[in-house]
């Protein structure tokens, strides 16, 4: 299997899907500059730089998707989604339903998210829960280059608007990526490690932290199951419930702030459907309800680290 | 006969007159229904009929339309069935969007009326994308995007014009300047008198036309559409008109200057058109009355159709989310 960074896996997915389907095109703030090879292969009509105007980038994608194209847009950093909120939430997410099904909106929005660059809160803000809360949208967040490729390819083929959050801390980490037409279906979590004592559920960069925590827990004789959600919407409730039903303990981990985060939904969902299987309270680990500082150690402190995850899980198992 | 050619003969002026009457009668029915409580608050375009009819009649069958909350004129001029429109406004099953749109966001794909939005300015943000589809997929039609002077004050207007000019997108921007932006007069909100002035900043040709003169609008729109077709570049047409009724029914318009309203009432586009046709010998008073009767009976039929159309069945909680995703 070839080894690619997550960034290159995204490029490979774009190239393969543009090759497969003439209707796929990509535009955004510098995509034609940064992914020169796409311009060379597909030409400047299908790979375009745009003005720095997130609203019109997203709106153009919505209009194009509604009338037959399959655009992928690159909005750079997640906080800039605020400028594209109206187009994605009020138009892309709603107009299929409101038109009585006359239109559909196959578009993909790429953004970078999370800690790892040390440039402060206006470039680092994990906004995925906002979009999970918006009807009509789908949301994915890969933790590996293989999933980045597979999820993005599936997202491009999906007939609905999909937001793809790329964790900046993972962007240049290499990983094995299967050759050929590798697809990861939206809405299917991956169980990365089996264990019967506690379930660790996560997505994005904290998946790796959960795996490290599971190693530390194993050394203490605690077997942790690790689930990478990959898709936040649709959410693989079945995978989470099946695991928690076996282990009876759940720790949900994400970098985004805890308050009204995706973890809150997962905790509530498990409490609703598997309460009687729980042997201990559900624990959620997430960032503080605060903008992220730029200084590297302060930035990292907002991300649940392996030690904290292992400590939380061990407490549950001992309690 | 195709209207795509700039040399195509203009439509029969009596048809334009009839379309304007139909829009007025349709919206009068909405006003009545609104007052009676059978129709929810609705934005009418009373007084703006010439602007809608003139522009829509300059478009060809391949052209696509994006519109906003004040869309009845555009839809009816495009040939929408008033019964299905009314059914949509009343939340009935036989409406164009199965009762999910209501009055504010009606789209009718079969008529090329796509992506209606009531987020002020969102139609401008999507128009570039629709035009991009037309060019990338090699489709012949241009894209007409209707919006108000209020929408022109949104950032999306400026972003849209800039991108359309940069990317050579065939968009006919149609600003219906009805002098009001909900409850704010345009003079309180705009740094310039006219929206067409702003187009120059993006290198986009623009003109302001008397929006209450259907002939003038039609001529300007035919010229504008031909320009867009020929150059593949955007063009902005501003129709200078007036919203005679309130922003949203019911509205007592206590905030409107009486002299301003009288000035525009005296320039009613339908009365002006009738007088002109009669003076030119192209219509007799008796013919006008016959057309009025025909329109009244169409609206009557439409109302009966809409009232007879059932409400959509009350779905289960799970079914409520049906159709959100493709
Ligand atoms: C983004 C947004 N802001 C405010 C509103 C509320 N609103 C609906 S119509 C309207 C006035 C729009 O004025 P204009 O664009 O001039 O169109 P007109 O109603 O005059 O035809 C307003 C403020 C809205 N629907 N969307």
Coordinates of N, CA and C in Angstrom, one line a residue, chain A residues 27 56-69 71 87 91-92 95 103-107, chain B residues 64 66 114-115 122-123 125-134 139:
Chain A
X27 N -13.1 24.7 -6.5 CA -12.7 26.1 -6.5 C -12.6 26.6 -5.0
X56 N -19.6 34.1 -1.4 CA -19.9 33.9 -2.8 C -19.3 32.5 -3.2
X57 N -18.2 32.1 -2.6 CA -17.7 30.8 -3.0 C -18.8 29.7 -2.6
X58 N -19.3 29.8 -1.4 CA -20.3 28.8 -1.0 C -21.6 28.9 -1.8
X59 N -22.0 30.2 -2.0 CA -23.3 30.4 -2.7 C -23.2 29.9 -4.2
X60 N -22.0 30.2 -4.8 CA -21.8 29.7 -6.1 C -21.8 28.2 -6.2
X61 N -21.3 27.6 -5.2 CA -21.3 26.1 -5.1 C -22.7 25.6 -5.0
X62 N -23.5 26.3 -4.2 CA -24.9 25.9 -4.0 C -25.7 26.0 -5.3
X63 N -25.5 27.1 -6.0 CA -26.2 27.3 -7.2 C -25.8 26.3 -8.3
X64 N -24.5 26.1 -8.3 CA -24.0 25.1 -9.3 C -24.5 23.7 -9.0
X65 N -24.4 23.3 -7.7 CA -24.9 22.0 -7.3 C -26.4 21.8 -7.6
X66 N -27.1 22.9 -7.4 CA -28.6 22.8 -7.6 C -28.9 22.6 -9.1
X67 N -28.0 22.9 -10.0 CA -28.3 22.9 -11.4 C -27.3 22.0 -12.2
X68 N -26.7 21.0 -11.5 CA -26.1 19.9 -12.3 C -24.6 19.7 -12.2
X69 N -23.9 20.6 -11.5 CA -22.5 20.4 -11.2 C -22.3 19.7 -9.9
X71 N -19.7 20.6 -7.2 CA -18.5 21.4 -6.8 C -17.9 20.9 -5.5
X87 N -25.1 30.5 3.3 CA -25.2 29.8 2.0 C -25.3 28.3 2.3
X91 N -29.3 27.8 2.6 CA -29.6 27.4 1.2 C -29.3 25.9 1.0
X92 N -28.0 25.5 1.1 CA -27.7 24.1 0.8 C -28.5 23.1 1.6
X95 N -32.9 24.0 0.9 CA -33.7 24.2 -0.3 C -34.2 22.9 -1.0
X103 N -34.9 20.0 -6.1 CA -33.5 20.2 -6.3 C -32.7 19.4 -5.3
X104 N -31.5 19.1 -5.7 CA -30.5 18.5 -4.8 C -29.2 19.2 -4.9
X105 N -28.4 19.1 -3.8 CA -27.2 19.9 -3.7 C -25.9 19.1 -3.4
X106 N -25.4 18.4 -4.4 CA -24.2 17.6 -4.2 C -23.0 18.5 -4.2
X107 N -22.6 19.0 -3.0 CA -21.4 19.8 -2.9 C -20.6 19.5 -1.7
Chain B
X64 N -32.9 30.6 -17.2 CA -33.3 30.2 -15.8 C -33.5 31.5 -15.0
X66 N -33.8 33.1 -11.0 CA -33.8 33.0 -9.6 C -34.5 34.2 -9.0
X114 N -35.7 28.6 -10.6 CA -34.9 27.7 -9.7 C -34.5 28.5 -8.5
X115 N -34.3 27.8 -7.4 CA -33.6 28.4 -6.3 C -34.1 29.7 -5.8
X122 N -29.5 36.1 -0.9 CA -29.0 34.7 -1.2 C -29.1 34.3 -2.6
X123 N -30.2 34.9 -3.3 CA -30.4 34.6 -4.7 C -29.2 35.1 -5.5
X125 N -26.1 35.2 -4.4 CA -25.0 34.4 -4.1 C -25.1 33.1 -4.9
X126 N -26.3 32.6 -5.2 CA -26.4 31.4 -5.9 C -26.4 31.6 -7.4
X127 N -26.8 32.8 -7.9 CA -26.9 33.0 -9.3 C -25.6 32.7 -10.1
X128 N -24.5 33.1 -9.5 CA -23.2 32.8 -10.1 C -23.0 31.3 -10.4
X129 N -23.5 30.5 -9.4 CA -23.4 29.1 -9.5 C -24.3 28.5 -10.6
X130 N -25.5 29.0 -10.7 CA -26.4 28.6 -11.7 C -25.8 28.9 -13.1
X131 N -25.3 30.1 -13.2 CA -24.6 30.5 -14.5 C -23.4 29.7 -14.8
X132 N -22.7 29.3 -13.7 CA -21.5 28.5 -13.9 C -21.9 27.1 -14.5
X133 N -23.0 26.6 -14.0 CA -23.6 25.3 -14.5 C -23.9 25.5 -16.0
X134 N -24.6 26.6 -16.3 CA -25.0 26.8 -17.7 C -23.7 26.8 -18.6
X139 N -25.0 24.6 -21.6 CA -26.4 24.8 -21.9 C -26.6 26.2 -22.4

